[in-house]
PDB file of C-alpha atoms in Angstrom:
ATOM      1  CA  UNK A   2      -0.203  -0.146  -0.032  1.00  0.00           C
ATOM      2  CA  UNK A   3       1.629   3.370  -1.107  1.00  0.00           C
ATOM      3  CA  UNK A   4      -0.184   5.630   1.046  1.00  0.00           C
ATOM      4  CA  UNK A   5      -2.224   3.954   3.541  1.00  0.00           C
ATOM      5  CA  UNK A   6      -3.745   7.009   4.767  1.00  0.00           C
ATOM      6  CA  UNK A   7      -5.391   8.009   1.896  1.00  0.00           C
ATOM      7  CA  UNK A   8      -6.551   4.630   1.391  1.00  0.00           C
ATOM      8  CA  UNK A   9      -8.379   4.607   4.918  1.00  0.00           C
ATOM      9  CA  UNK A  10      -9.317   7.943   4.290  1.00  0.00           C
ATOM     10  CA  UNK A  11     -11.758   6.565   1.295  1.00  0.00           C
ATOM     11  CA  UNK A  12     -12.774   3.718   3.214  1.00  0.00           C
ATOM     12  CA  UNK A  13     -13.774   5.550   6.177  1.00  0.00           C
ATOM     13  CA  UNK A  14     -15.821   8.159   3.619  1.00  0.00           C
ATOM     14  CA  UNK A  15     -17.342   5.187   2.050  1.00  0.00           C
ATOM     15  CA  UNK A  16     -17.689   2.195   3.968  1.00  0.00           C
ATOM     16  CA  UNK A  17     -18.606   0.009   1.042  1.00  0.00           C
ATOM     17  CA  UNK A  18     -14.786   1.209  -0.586  1.00  0.00           C
ATOM     18  CA  UNK A  19     -12.784  -1.720  -1.226  1.00  0.00           C
ATOM     19  CA  UNK A  20      -9.776  -2.501  -3.406  1.00  0.00           C
ATOM     20  CA  UNK A  21     -10.377  -5.576  -5.919  1.00  0.00           C
ATOM     21  CA  UNK A  22     -10.343  -8.915  -3.668  1.00  0.00           C
ATOM     22  CA  UNK A  23     -10.269  -7.028  -0.923  1.00  0.00           C
ATOM     23  CA  UNK A  24     -12.787  -6.256   2.005  1.00  0.00           C
ATOM     24  CA  UNK A  25     -14.764  -2.904   2.627  1.00  0.00           C
ATOM     25  CA  UNK A  26     -15.079  -1.637   6.265  1.00  0.00           C
ATOM     26  CA  UNK A  27     -19.197  -2.309   6.426  1.00  0.00           C
ATOM     27  CA  UNK A  28     -18.029  -6.253   5.517  1.00  0.00           C
ATOM     28  CA  UNK A  29     -15.086  -5.827   8.412  1.00  0.00           C
ATOM     29  CA  UNK A  30     -17.607  -4.125  10.362  1.00  0.00           C
ATOM     30  CA  UNK A  31     -20.593  -6.767   9.986  1.00  0.00           C
ATOM     31  CA  UNK A  32     -18.180  -9.792  10.476  1.00  0.00           C
ATOM     32  CA  UNK A  33     -16.610  -8.570  13.698  1.00  0.00           C
ATOM     33  CA  UNK A  34     -19.928  -7.277  15.036  1.00  0.00           C
ATOM     34  CA  UNK A  35     -21.468 -11.033  14.439  1.00  0.00           C
ATOM     35  CA  UNK A  36     -18.320 -12.313  16.310  1.00  0.00           C
ATOM     36  CA  UNK A  37     -18.562  -9.996  19.221  1.00  0.00           C
ATOM     37  CA  UNK A  38     -22.555 -10.796  19.549  1.00  0.00           C
ATOM     38  CA  UNK A  39     -21.776 -14.468  19.113  1.00  0.00           C
ATOM     39  CA  UNK A  40     -19.383 -14.552  22.201  1.00  0.00           C
ATOM     40  CA  UNK A  41     -21.251 -11.970  24.012  1.00  0.00           C
ATOM     41  CA  UNK A  42     -23.753 -14.702  23.848  1.00  0.00           C
ATOM     42  CA  UNK A  43     -21.908 -17.656  24.575  1.00  0.00           C
ATOM     43  CA  UNK A  44     -20.465 -16.177  27.682  1.00  0.00           C
ATOM     44  CA  UNK A  45     -23.333 -14.584  28.891  1.00  0.00           C
ATOM     45  CA  UNK A  46     -22.955 -12.703  32.069  1.00  0.00           C
ATOM     46  CA  UNK A  47     -19.190 -12.750  31.919  1.00  0.00           C
ATOM     47  CA  UNK A  48     -16.420 -10.283  32.112  1.00  0.00           C
ATOM     48  CA  UNK A  49     -14.930 -10.955  28.491  1.00  0.00           C
ATOM     49  CA  UNK A  50     -11.142  -9.545  27.247  1.00  0.00           C
ATOM     50  CA  UNK A  51     -11.260  -9.862  22.995  1.00  0.00           C
ATOM     51  CA  UNK A  52      -7.973  -8.479  21.033  1.00  0.00           C
ATOM     52  CA  UNK A  53      -7.726  -7.610  17.471  1.00  0.00           C
ATOM     53  CA  UNK A  54      -5.973  -5.369  15.180  1.00  0.00           C
ATOM     54  CA  UNK A  55      -7.292  -1.760  14.874  1.00  0.00           C
ATOM     55  CA  UNK A  56      -9.030  -1.352  11.633  1.00  0.00           C
ATOM     56  CA  UNK A  57     -11.916  -4.248  13.030  1.00  0.00           C
ATOM     57  CA  UNK A  58     -11.907  -2.705  16.773  1.00  0.00           C
ATOM     58  CA  UNK A  59     -12.228   0.900  15.477  1.00  0.00           C
ATOM     59  CA  UNK A  60     -15.502  -0.199  13.067  1.00  0.00           C
ATOM     60  CA  UNK A  61     -16.965  -1.819  16.163  1.00  0.00           C
ATOM     61  CA  UNK A  62     -16.670   1.153  17.768  1.00  0.00           C
ATOM     62  CA  UNK A  63     -18.094   3.093  14.864  1.00  0.00           C
ATOM     63  CA  UNK A  64     -20.876   0.337  15.082  1.00  0.00           C
ATOM     64  CA  UNK A  65     -22.047   1.524  18.351  1.00  0.00           C
ATOM     65  CA  UNK A  66     -20.576   5.351  18.341  1.00  0.00           C
ATOM     66  CA  UNK A  67     -20.870   6.440  14.478  1.00  0.00           C
ATOM     67  CA  UNK A  68     -19.041   9.958  15.412  1.00  0.00           C
ATOM     68  CA  UNK A  69     -15.954   7.369  15.997  1.00  0.00           C
ATOM     69  CA  UNK A  70     -14.616   7.631  12.433  1.00  0.00           C
ATOM     70  CA  UNK A  71     -11.487   8.585  10.119  1.00  0.00           C
ATOM     71  CA  UNK A  72      -9.971  11.208  12.180  1.00  0.00           C
ATOM     72  CA  UNK A  73     -10.764   8.772  15.481  1.00  0.00           C
ATOM     73  CA  UNK A  74      -9.273   6.035  13.954  1.00  0.00           C
ATOM     74  CA  UNK A  75      -6.125   8.067  12.245  1.00  0.00           C
ATOM     75  CA  UNK A  76      -5.672   9.077  16.006  1.00  0.00           C
ATOM     76  CA  UNK A  77      -5.309   5.552  17.622  1.00  0.00           C
ATOM     77  CA  UNK A  78      -3.008   4.238  14.731  1.00  0.00           C
ATOM     78  CA  UNK A  79       0.492   4.606  16.647  1.00  0.00           C
ATOM     79  CA  UNK A  80      -1.239   4.124  19.907  1.00  0.00           C
ATOM     80  CA  UNK A  81      -0.850   0.516  20.428  1.00  0.00           C
ATOM     81  CA  UNK A  82      -1.585  -1.398  22.444  1.00  0.00           C
ATOM     82  CA  UNK A  83      -5.205   0.580  21.990  1.00  0.00           C
ATOM     83  CA  UNK A  84      -7.547  -0.624  24.973  1.00  0.00           C
ATOM     84  CA  UNK A  85     -10.747   0.440  25.530  1.00  0.00           C
ATOM     85  CA  UNK A  86     -13.452  -1.334  27.392  1.00  0.00           C
ATOM     86  CA  UNK A  87     -17.114  -1.612  26.679  1.00  0.00           C
ATOM     87  CA  UNK A  88     -19.616  -1.899  29.084  1.00  0.00           C
ATOM     88  CA  UNK A  89     -23.118  -3.896  27.921  1.00  0.00           C
ATOM     89  CA  UNK A  90     -26.048  -3.721  29.835  1.00  0.00           C
ATOM     90  CA  UNK A  91     -27.862  -6.295  28.313  1.00  0.00           C
ATOM     91  CA  UNK A  92     -27.755  -5.619  24.335  1.00  0.00           C
ATOM     92  CA  UNK A  93     -27.392  -1.723  24.920  1.00  0.00           C
ATOM     93  CA  UNK A  94     -23.740  -0.368  25.091  1.00  0.00           C
ATOM     94  CA  UNK A  95     -23.781   2.232  28.035  1.00  0.00           C
ATOM     95  CA  UNK A  96     -20.665   3.229  28.320  1.00  0.00           C
ATOM     96  CA  UNK A  97     -17.092   3.171  26.006  1.00  0.00           C
ATOM     97  CA  UNK A  98     -14.113   3.902  27.779  1.00  0.00           C
ATOM     98  CA  UNK A  99     -10.448   4.388  26.969  1.00  0.00           C
ATOM     99  CA  UNK A 100      -7.871   2.644  29.119  1.00  0.00           C
ATOM    100  CA  UNK A 101      -4.835   4.299  29.356  1.00  0.00           C
ATOM    101  CA  UNK A 102      -1.683   2.034  29.018  1.00  0.00           C
ATOM    102  CA  UNK A 103       2.106   3.619  30.199  1.00  0.00           C
ATOM    103  CA  UNK A 104       5.302   1.404  28.759  1.00  0.00           C
ATOM    104  CA  UNK A 105       6.108   1.102  32.632  1.00  0.00           C
ATOM    105  CA  UNK A 106       2.985  -1.005  33.044  1.00  0.00           C
ATOM    106  CA  UNK A 107       4.612  -3.901  31.527  1.00  0.00           C
TER     107      UNK A 107
END
């Protein structure tokens, strides 16, 4: 990918944009939300820890908070690990909280 930032911007501006043989952000979001819902149902009532890559995580955040956009995605691109806490009350998401990670915690 010659210009990942430009490619990412195109994807965030049009959730159906994809390269030939690639996957759109809408497809990424649908696949990951389905997996999240499945895991939440299977382990209902339990606290879960899920690891994924930044694009997948960003589309899941966007599903619950549509204000999470390209600019939000680009702010986390170099913040690894990027850790968030999603709090659900049954199905509705009631809180998204970023968890600060400091290198000396490692």
